[in-house]
PDB file of C-alpha atoms in Angstrom:
ATOM      1  CA  MET R  29       0.589  68.059  37.720  1.00  0.00           C
ATOM      2  CA  THR R  30      -0.241  65.869  35.604  1.00  0.00           C
ATOM      3  CA  ALA R  31      -3.626  63.809  35.503  1.00  0.00           C
ATOM      4  CA  LEU R  32      -4.912  60.269  36.248  1.00  0.00           C
ATOM      5  CA  VAL R  33      -7.539  59.808  34.038  1.00  0.00           C
ATOM      6  CA  ALA R  34      -8.538  55.737  34.468  1.00  0.00           C
ATOM      7  CA  VAL R  35     -10.601  54.079  32.021  1.00  0.00           C
ATOM      8  CA  ALA R  36     -12.242  50.963  32.063  1.00  0.00           C
ATOM      9  CA  HIS R  37     -14.268  49.225  29.835  1.00  0.00           C
ATOM     10  CA  GLY R  38     -18.025  49.490  30.934  1.00  0.00           C
ATOM     11  CA  SER R  39     -20.751  48.036  31.901  1.00  0.00           C
ATOM     12  CA  ARG R  40     -24.696  48.326  31.432  1.00  0.00           C
ATOM     13  CA  ASP R  41     -24.439  47.073  34.735  1.00  0.00           C
ATOM     14  CA  PRO R  42     -24.371  49.896  37.870  1.00  0.00           C
ATOM     15  CA  ARG R  43     -22.245  47.974  39.705  1.00  0.00           C
ATOM     16  CA  SER R  44     -19.980  48.257  37.060  1.00  0.00           C
ATOM     17  CA  ALA R  45     -19.415  51.792  37.218  1.00  0.00           C
ATOM     18  CA  ALA R  46     -20.263  51.786  41.110  1.00  0.00           C
ATOM     19  CA  THR R  47     -17.046  49.639  41.953  1.00  0.00           C
ATOM     20  CA  VAL R  48     -14.606  51.622  39.945  1.00  0.00           C
ATOM     21  CA  HIS R  49     -15.485  54.510  41.091  1.00  0.00           C
ATOM     22  CA  ALA R  50     -15.247  53.113  44.573  1.00  0.00           C
ATOM     23  CA  LEU R  51     -10.879  52.164  43.700  1.00  0.00           C
ATOM     24  CA  LEU R  52     -10.527  55.610  42.417  1.00  0.00           C
ATOM     25  CA  ASP R  53     -11.918  57.161  45.657  1.00  0.00           C
ATOM     26  CA  VAL R  54      -9.294  54.403  47.560  1.00  0.00           C
ATOM     27  CA  VAL R  55      -6.366  55.963  45.044  1.00  0.00           C
ATOM     28  CA  ARG R  56      -7.649  59.873  45.562  1.00  0.00           C
ATOM     29  CA  ALA R  57      -7.060  58.596  49.418  1.00  0.00           C
ATOM     30  CA  LEU R  58      -4.004  57.934  49.094  1.00  0.00           C
ATOM     31  CA  ARG R  59      -2.346  60.494  46.368  1.00  0.00           C
ATOM     32  CA  PRO R  60      -4.913  63.340  48.266  1.00  0.00           C
ATOM     33  CA  SER R  61      -3.249  66.092  45.512  1.00  0.00           C
ATOM     34  CA  LEU R  62      -3.596  64.591  42.682  1.00  0.00           C
ATOM     35  CA  ASP R  63      -6.322  65.289  40.310  1.00  0.00           C
ATOM     36  CA  VAL R  64      -7.655  61.352  39.554  1.00  0.00           C
ATOM     37  CA  ARG R  65     -10.740  60.861  36.749  1.00  0.00           C
ATOM     38  CA  GLY R  66     -12.494  58.208  36.016  1.00  0.00           C
ATOM     39  CA  SER R  67     -13.773  57.021  32.643  1.00  0.00           C
ATOM     40  CA  PHE R  68     -15.083  54.143  30.455  1.00  0.00           C
ATOM     41  CA  LEU R  69     -14.677  52.973  26.697  1.00  0.00           C
ATOM     42  CA  ASP R  70     -18.738  52.236  26.383  1.00  0.00           C
ATOM     43  CA  LEU R  71     -21.450  51.283  27.786  1.00  0.00           C
ATOM     44  CA  SER R  72     -20.919  53.797  31.116  1.00  0.00           C
ATOM     45  CA  VAL R  73     -20.435  57.456  31.203  1.00  0.00           C
ATOM     46  CA  PRO R  74     -18.451  59.654  31.025  1.00  0.00           C
ATOM     47  CA  LEU R  75     -16.437  58.114  28.314  1.00  0.00           C
ATOM     48  CA  LEU R  76     -12.831  59.132  28.221  1.00  0.00           C
ATOM     49  CA  GLY R  77     -12.769  61.129  25.132  1.00  0.00           C
ATOM     50  CA  ASP R  78     -15.133  63.748  26.947  1.00  0.00           C
ATOM     51  CA  VAL R  79     -13.098  63.604  30.026  1.00  0.00           C
ATOM     52  CA  LEU R  80     -10.217  64.129  28.164  1.00  0.00           C
ATOM     53  CA  ARG R  81     -11.536  67.091  27.246  1.00  0.00           C
ATOM     54  CA  GLY R  82     -12.511  68.177  30.504  1.00  0.00           C
ATOM     55  CA  VAL R  83      -9.080  67.629  31.880  1.00  0.00           C
ATOM     56  CA  ALA R  84      -7.553  70.094  29.180  1.00  0.00           C
ATOM     57  CA  ALA R  85     -10.155  72.538  29.137  1.00  0.00           C
ATOM     58  CA  ASP R  86      -9.826  72.586  33.231  1.00  0.00           C
ATOM     59  CA  GLY R  87      -6.078  74.202  32.012  1.00  0.00           C
ATOM     60  CA  HIS R  88      -3.983  70.673  32.190  1.00  0.00           C
ATOM     61  CA  ARG R  89      -1.125  70.822  29.210  1.00  0.00           C
ATOM     62  CA  SER R  90      -0.615  66.836  30.117  1.00  0.00           C
ATOM     63  CA  ALA R  91      -2.493  63.453  31.073  1.00  0.00           C
ATOM     64  CA  VAL R  92      -1.532  59.603  31.950  1.00  0.00           C
ATOM     65  CA  VAL R  93      -4.426  57.814  30.839  1.00  0.00           C
ATOM     66  CA  VAL R  94      -4.701  54.276  32.997  1.00  0.00           C
ATOM     67  CA  PRO R  95      -6.306  51.399  31.907  1.00  0.00           C
ATOM     68  CA  LEU R  96      -7.980  49.577  34.398  1.00  0.00           C
ATOM     69  CA  LEU R  97      -7.474  46.067  32.140  1.00  0.00           C
ATOM     70  CA  LEU R  98      -6.056  43.379  34.088  1.00  0.00           C
ATOM     71  CA  GLY R  99      -4.558  42.140  30.072  1.00  0.00           C
ATOM     72  CA  LYS R 100      -3.274  43.311  27.087  1.00  0.00           C
ATOM     73  CA  ALA R 101      -6.480  42.402  25.179  1.00  0.00           C
ATOM     74  CA  PHE R 102      -8.005  44.063  22.551  1.00  0.00           C
ATOM     75  CA  HIS R 103      -9.354  46.822  24.729  1.00  0.00           C
ATOM     76  CA  ALA R 104      -5.912  47.606  25.627  1.00  0.00           C
ATOM     77  CA  ARG R 105      -3.971  47.151  22.202  1.00  0.00           C
ATOM     78  CA  VAL R 106      -6.707  48.848  20.529  1.00  0.00           C
ATOM     79  CA  ASP R 107      -9.711  50.649  21.850  1.00  0.00           C
ATOM     80  CA  VAL R 108      -7.840  52.743  24.512  1.00  0.00           C
ATOM     81  CA  PRO R 109      -4.970  54.136  21.705  1.00  0.00           C
ATOM     82  CA  GLY R 110      -8.154  54.932  19.534  1.00  0.00           C
ATOM     83  CA  ALA R 111     -10.165  56.164  21.710  1.00  0.00           C
ATOM     84  CA  VAL R 112      -7.199  58.558  22.643  1.00  0.00           C
ATOM     85  CA  ALA R 113      -6.959  59.378  18.822  1.00  0.00           C
ATOM     86  CA  GLU R 114     -10.370  60.567  18.209  1.00  0.00           C
ATOM     87  CA  ALA R 115     -10.281  63.361  21.452  1.00  0.00           C
ATOM     88  CA  ARG R 116      -7.733  64.803  18.701  1.00  0.00           C
ATOM     89  CA  LEU R 117      -6.378  67.243  21.672  1.00  0.00           C
ATOM     90  CA  PRO R 118      -3.118  68.519  20.264  1.00  0.00           C
ATOM     91  CA  SER R 119      -2.638  70.654  23.505  1.00  0.00           C
ATOM     92  CA  LEU R 120      -2.991  67.797  25.685  1.00  0.00           C
ATOM     93  CA  ASP R 121      -0.099  65.883  26.337  1.00  0.00           C
ATOM     94  CA  VAL R 122      -1.400  62.289  26.611  1.00  0.00           C
ATOM     95  CA  THR R 123       0.447  59.283  28.021  1.00  0.00           C
ATOM     96  CA  ILE R 124      -1.242  55.423  28.235  1.00  0.00           C
ATOM     97  CA  ALA R 125       0.507  53.768  31.183  1.00  0.00           C
ATOM     98  CA  ASP R 126       0.639  50.436  31.016  1.00  0.00           C
ATOM     99  CA  VAL R 127      -2.216  47.754  31.864  1.00  0.00           C
ATOM    100  CA  LEU R 128      -2.919  47.125  35.382  1.00  0.00           C
ATOM    101  CA  GLY R 129      -1.791  43.234  34.621  1.00  0.00           C
ATOM    102  CA  PRO R 130       0.551  41.099  35.513  1.00  0.00           C
ATOM    103  CA  ASP R 131       1.468  42.208  38.424  1.00  0.00           C
ATOM    104  CA  PRO R 132       1.166  40.476  42.194  1.00  0.00           C
ATOM    105  CA  ARG R 133      -0.785  42.888  43.677  1.00  0.00           C
ATOM    106  CA  LEU R 134      -3.377  41.718  41.605  1.00  0.00           C
ATOM    107  CA  GLU R 135      -2.881  37.788  43.097  1.00  0.00           C
ATOM    108  CA  SER R 136      -2.921  39.314  46.459  1.00  0.00           C
ATOM    109  CA  ALA R 137      -6.402  41.344  45.676  1.00  0.00           C
ATOM    110  CA  ALA R 138      -7.467  37.871  44.598  1.00  0.00           C
ATOM    111  CA  LEU R 139      -6.246  35.638  47.228  1.00  0.00           C
ATOM    112  CA  ARG R 140      -7.374  37.669  49.293  1.00  0.00           C
ATOM    113  CA  ARG R 141     -11.098  38.041  47.975  1.00  0.00           C
ATOM    114  CA  LEU R 142     -10.758  34.645  48.585  1.00  0.00           C
ATOM    115  CA  ALA R 143      -9.870  34.549  51.947  1.00  0.00           C
ATOM    116  CA  SER R 144     -12.859  36.633  52.706  1.00  0.00           C
ATOM    117  CA  VAL R 145     -15.502  34.244  51.385  1.00  0.00           C
ATOM    118  CA  GLY R 146     -13.855  31.513  54.176  1.00  0.00           C
ATOM    119  CA  VAL R 147     -11.379  29.986  51.804  1.00  0.00           C
ATOM    120  CA  ARG R 148      -8.256  28.610  53.449  1.00  0.00           C
ATOM    121  CA  SER R 149      -5.328  27.234  52.058  1.00  0.00           C
ATOM    122  CA  ARG R 150      -4.493  23.477  52.304  1.00  0.00           C
ATOM    123  CA  ASP R 151      -7.603  22.594  52.305  1.00  0.00           C
ATOM    124  CA  ARG R 152      -7.688  18.815  50.139  1.00  0.00           C
ATOM    125  CA  SER R 153     -11.114  18.932  49.389  1.00  0.00           C
ATOM    126  CA  LEU R 154     -11.252  22.281  47.829  1.00  0.00           C
ATOM    127  CA  GLY R 155     -11.140  23.316  43.685  1.00  0.00           C
ATOM    128  CA  VAL R 156     -10.219  26.280  43.058  1.00  0.00           C
ATOM    129  CA  ILE R 157     -10.799  28.141  39.639  1.00  0.00           C
ATOM    130  CA  LEU R 158      -9.623  31.040  38.911  1.00  0.00           C
ATOM    131  CA  ALA R 159     -12.275  33.096  36.459  1.00  0.00           C
ATOM    132  CA  GLY R 160     -11.448  35.128  33.506  1.00  0.00           C
ATOM    133  CA  ALA R 161     -13.559  36.899  31.093  1.00  0.00           C
ATOM    134  CA  GLY R 162     -11.460  35.244  28.291  1.00  0.00           C
ATOM    135  CA  SER R 163     -10.154  36.891  25.572  1.00  0.00           C
ATOM    136  CA  SER R 164      -9.664  35.452  21.468  1.00  0.00           C
ATOM    137  CA  HIS R 165      -5.633  37.230  22.132  1.00  0.00           C
ATOM    138  CA  ALA R 166      -3.870  34.075  23.273  1.00  0.00           C
ATOM    139  CA  PRO R 167      -1.254  35.751  25.678  1.00  0.00           C
ATOM    140  CA  ALA R 168      -3.996  36.972  27.825  1.00  0.00           C
ATOM    141  CA  ASN R 169      -6.089  33.790  28.745  1.00  0.00           C
ATOM    142  CA  ALA R 170      -2.195  32.286  29.085  1.00  0.00           C
ATOM    143  CA  LEU R 171      -1.581  35.285  31.934  1.00  0.00           C
ATOM    144  CA  VAL R 172      -4.348  33.270  33.901  1.00  0.00           C
ATOM    145  CA  SER R 173      -3.211  29.996  33.424  1.00  0.00           C
ATOM    146  CA  SER R 174      -0.137  30.435  34.461  1.00  0.00           C
ATOM    147  CA  ILE R 175      -1.437  32.351  37.681  1.00  0.00           C
ATOM    148  CA  ALA R 176      -3.738  29.446  38.133  1.00  0.00           C
ATOM    149  CA  ALA R 177      -0.369  27.075  37.705  1.00  0.00           C
ATOM    150  CA  ARG R 178       1.428  28.970  40.171  1.00  0.00           C
ATOM    151  CA  TRP R 179      -1.454  28.920  42.833  1.00  0.00           C
ATOM    152  CA  ALA R 180      -1.548  25.487  42.345  1.00  0.00           C
ATOM    153  CA  ALA R 181       1.364  24.540  43.002  1.00  0.00           C
ATOM    154  CA  GLY R 182       1.494  26.159  46.368  1.00  0.00           C
ATOM    155  CA  SER R 183      -2.074  26.164  47.929  1.00  0.00           C
ATOM    156  CA  GLY R 184      -2.288  22.595  49.205  1.00  0.00           C
ATOM    157  CA  TRP R 185      -5.681  22.867  47.779  1.00  0.00           C
ATOM    158  CA  ALA R 186      -7.248  19.389  45.434  1.00  0.00           C
ATOM    159  CA  GLY R 187      -6.212  21.443  42.032  1.00  0.00           C
ATOM    160  CA  VAL R 188      -6.562  25.069  41.020  1.00  0.00           C
ATOM    161  CA  GLU R 189      -7.884  25.788  37.062  1.00  0.00           C
ATOM    162  CA  ALA R 190      -8.190  28.544  34.857  1.00  0.00           C
ATOM    163  CA  ALA R 191     -11.643  29.341  33.224  1.00  0.00           C
ATOM    164  CA  PHE R 192     -13.093  31.738  31.080  1.00  0.00           C
ATOM    165  CA  ALA R 193     -16.341  33.499  30.570  1.00  0.00           C
ATOM    166  CA  SER R 194     -16.060  33.770  26.604  1.00  0.00           C
ATOM    167  CA  ALA R 195     -13.872  33.398  24.125  1.00  0.00           C
ATOM    168  CA  ALA R 196     -11.927  30.835  25.492  1.00  0.00           C
ATOM    169  CA  ASP R 197     -10.973  27.171  26.765  1.00  0.00           C
ATOM    170  CA  PRO R 198     -11.433  25.969  29.408  1.00  0.00           C
ATOM    171  CA  ASP R 199     -15.207  27.228  30.070  1.00  0.00           C
ATOM    172  CA  VAL R 200     -16.203  27.359  33.568  1.00  0.00           C
ATOM    173  CA  PRO R 201     -18.121  23.974  33.434  1.00  0.00           C
ATOM    174  CA  THR R 202     -15.290  21.941  32.055  1.00  0.00           C
ATOM    175  CA  ALA R 203     -12.913  23.536  34.875  1.00  0.00           C
ATOM    176  CA  VAL R 204     -15.263  22.240  37.324  1.00  0.00           C
ATOM    177  CA  ALA R 205     -15.310  18.690  36.177  1.00  0.00           C
ATOM    178  CA  ARG R 206     -11.577  18.715  35.607  1.00  0.00           C
ATOM    179  CA  LEU R 207     -11.245  19.569  39.800  1.00  0.00           C
ATOM    180  CA  ARG R 208     -13.894  16.975  40.434  1.00  0.00           C
ATOM    181  CA  ALA R 209     -11.879  14.463  39.140  1.00  0.00           C
ATOM    182  CA  ARG R 210      -8.812  14.970  41.001  1.00  0.00           C
ATOM    183  CA  GLY R 211     -11.138  15.033  44.246  1.00  0.00           C
ATOM    184  CA  ALA R 212     -12.416  18.151  44.915  1.00  0.00           C
ATOM    185  CA  ARG R 213     -15.482  17.992  46.967  1.00  0.00           C
ATOM    186  CA  ARG R 214     -16.512  21.584  46.692  1.00  0.00           C
ATOM    187  CA  ILE R 215     -15.840  24.226  44.497  1.00  0.00           C
ATOM    188  CA  ALA R 216     -14.439  28.341  44.890  1.00  0.00           C
ATOM    189  CA  VAL R 217     -14.157  30.669  42.533  1.00  0.00           C
ATOM    190  CA  ALA R 218     -11.294  33.404  42.462  1.00  0.00           C
ATOM    191  CA  SER R 219     -12.598  36.465  39.905  1.00  0.00           C
ATOM    192  CA  TRP R 220     -10.174  37.775  37.940  1.00  0.00           C
ATOM    193  CA  PHE R 221     -12.745  40.687  37.530  1.00  0.00           C
ATOM    194  CA  LEU R 222     -12.179  44.344  38.522  1.00  0.00           C
ATOM    195  CA  ALA R 223     -15.596  44.524  39.092  1.00  0.00           C
ATOM    196  CA  PRO R 224     -19.208  43.181  39.346  1.00  0.00           C
ATOM    197  CA  GLY R 225     -20.642  42.477  35.889  1.00  0.00           C
ATOM    198  CA  PHE R 226     -22.275  40.393  33.202  1.00  0.00           C
ATOM    199  CA  LEU R 227     -19.211  38.207  32.766  1.00  0.00           C
ATOM    200  CA  PRO R 228     -19.094  37.248  36.504  1.00  0.00           C
ATOM    201  CA  ASP R 229     -22.566  37.246  36.523  1.00  0.00           C
ATOM    202  CA  ARG R 230     -22.092  33.935  34.456  1.00  0.00           C
ATOM    203  CA  VAL R 231     -19.168  32.521  35.818  1.00  0.00           C
ATOM    204  CA  THR R 232     -21.055  32.533  39.076  1.00  0.00           C
ATOM    205  CA  ARG R 233     -23.827  30.250  37.211  1.00  0.00           C
ATOM    206  CA  LEU R 234     -21.885  28.293  35.613  1.00  0.00           C
ATOM    207  CA  ALA R 235     -20.188  27.104  38.560  1.00  0.00           C
ATOM    208  CA  GLY R 236     -23.414  25.452  39.767  1.00  0.00           C
ATOM    209  CA  GLU R 237     -25.019  25.519  42.949  1.00  0.00           C
ATOM    210  CA  GLY R 238     -22.811  25.833  46.603  1.00  0.00           C
ATOM    211  CA  ALA R 239     -19.705  26.633  44.819  1.00  0.00           C
ATOM    212  CA  ILE R 240     -17.658  29.155  46.766  1.00  0.00           C
ATOM    213  CA  ILE R 241     -18.041  32.785  45.066  1.00  0.00           C
ATOM    214  CA  ALA R 242     -15.180  35.152  45.632  1.00  0.00           C
ATOM    215  CA  PRO R 243     -15.777  38.814  45.011  1.00  0.00           C
ATOM    216  CA  PRO R 244     -14.452  40.947  42.439  1.00  0.00           C
ATOM    217  CA  LEU R 245     -10.944  42.822  42.528  1.00  0.00           C
ATOM    218  CA  GLY R 246     -12.584  45.759  43.318  1.00  0.00           C
ATOM    219  CA  PRO R 247     -11.439  48.659  45.686  1.00  0.00           C
ATOM    220  CA  ASP R 248      -8.586  46.976  47.564  1.00  0.00           C
ATOM    221  CA  PRO R 249      -5.649  49.256  48.555  1.00  0.00           C
ATOM    222  CA  GLU R 250      -3.062  46.759  46.617  1.00  0.00           C
ATOM    223  CA  VAL R 251      -5.199  47.441  43.605  1.00  0.00           C
ATOM    224  CA  ALA R 252      -5.246  51.151  44.053  1.00  0.00           C
ATOM    225  CA  GLU R 253      -1.546  51.242  44.858  1.00  0.00           C
ATOM    226  CA  LEU R 254      -0.647  49.625  41.484  1.00  0.00           C
ATOM    227  CA  ILE R 255      -2.843  52.623  39.809  1.00  0.00           C
ATOM    228  CA  LEU R 256      -0.688  55.007  40.932  1.00  0.00           C
ATOM    229  CA  HIS R 257       2.564  52.554  40.201  1.00  0.00           C
ATOM    230  CA  ARG R 258       1.538  52.915  36.325  1.00  0.00           C
ATOM    231  CA  TYR R 259       0.912  56.161  36.235  1.00  0.00           C
ATOM    232  CA  CYS R 260       3.997  57.221  38.050  1.00  0.00           C
ATOM    233  CA  SER R 261       6.137  54.860  35.549  1.00  0.00           C
ATOM    234  CA  ALA R 262       4.411  56.115  32.865  1.00  0.00           C
ATOM    235  CA  LEU R 263       4.631  60.008  34.049  1.00  0.00           C
ATOM    236  CA  THR R 264       8.555  59.388  34.268  1.00  0.00           C
ATOM    237  CA  THR R 265       8.418  58.473  30.567  1.00  0.00           C
ATOM    238  CA  GLN R 266       6.197  61.383  29.262  1.00  0.00           C
ATOM    239  CA  LEU R 267       8.759  63.919  31.805  1.00  0.00           C
ATOM    240  CA  ALA R 268      12.186  61.415  29.307  1.00  0.00           C
ATOM    241  CA  HIS R 269      10.207  62.573  26.259  1.00  0.00           C
ATOM    242  CA  SER R 270       9.428  65.964  26.666  1.00  0.00           C
ATOM    243  CA  ALA R 271      13.000  66.614  28.097  1.00  0.00           C
TER     244      ALA R 271
END
């Protein structure tokens, strides 16, 4: 069977890798017969190239790399293909799946995380920030902004603003100010992050005292289902090319 090799960005924060591994445990529970392995691009171990070499050494002839990334920014477009190429494994047929976003299952997970900290719809006193990492790749930021606009249209909140932890505008304080200007008396932050780490912590600090902070997407069953969906779609492409 073709192995599923999930690859996350990696972080010096041990909570990040622990969350990724917990998410992959959910994937394994959904597909017990599938060989599911976790890897990272940087800052955490094992690295993607090392895991691919292990997959080949264990006798697999093919693998699907599923990027645990929420948008097609630099890591997806450059780092993941580069790490696969650097592994230099001519005996292993490697296909790179699409990134996780956009997909309605991610939005559902983010809304469930908001609900888990007590946020309810139709609360006109509440302004919601959808906080992402931010990227120099404008389409990745536009994805987050489009989700925020969709939520704003149907939530009944005072407003919904996208905000970014780095590399893009608006930043979190600007988003807070915009929501206050619309009459929001309380601020909640929805996480467009897969796992905890430096940037989610920065968002929490910038949101200010009293803000309601939802946890990252983490080991959510729908996120796990999405990983399997990306794997299956890539596997279909891989089999078609080899036919």
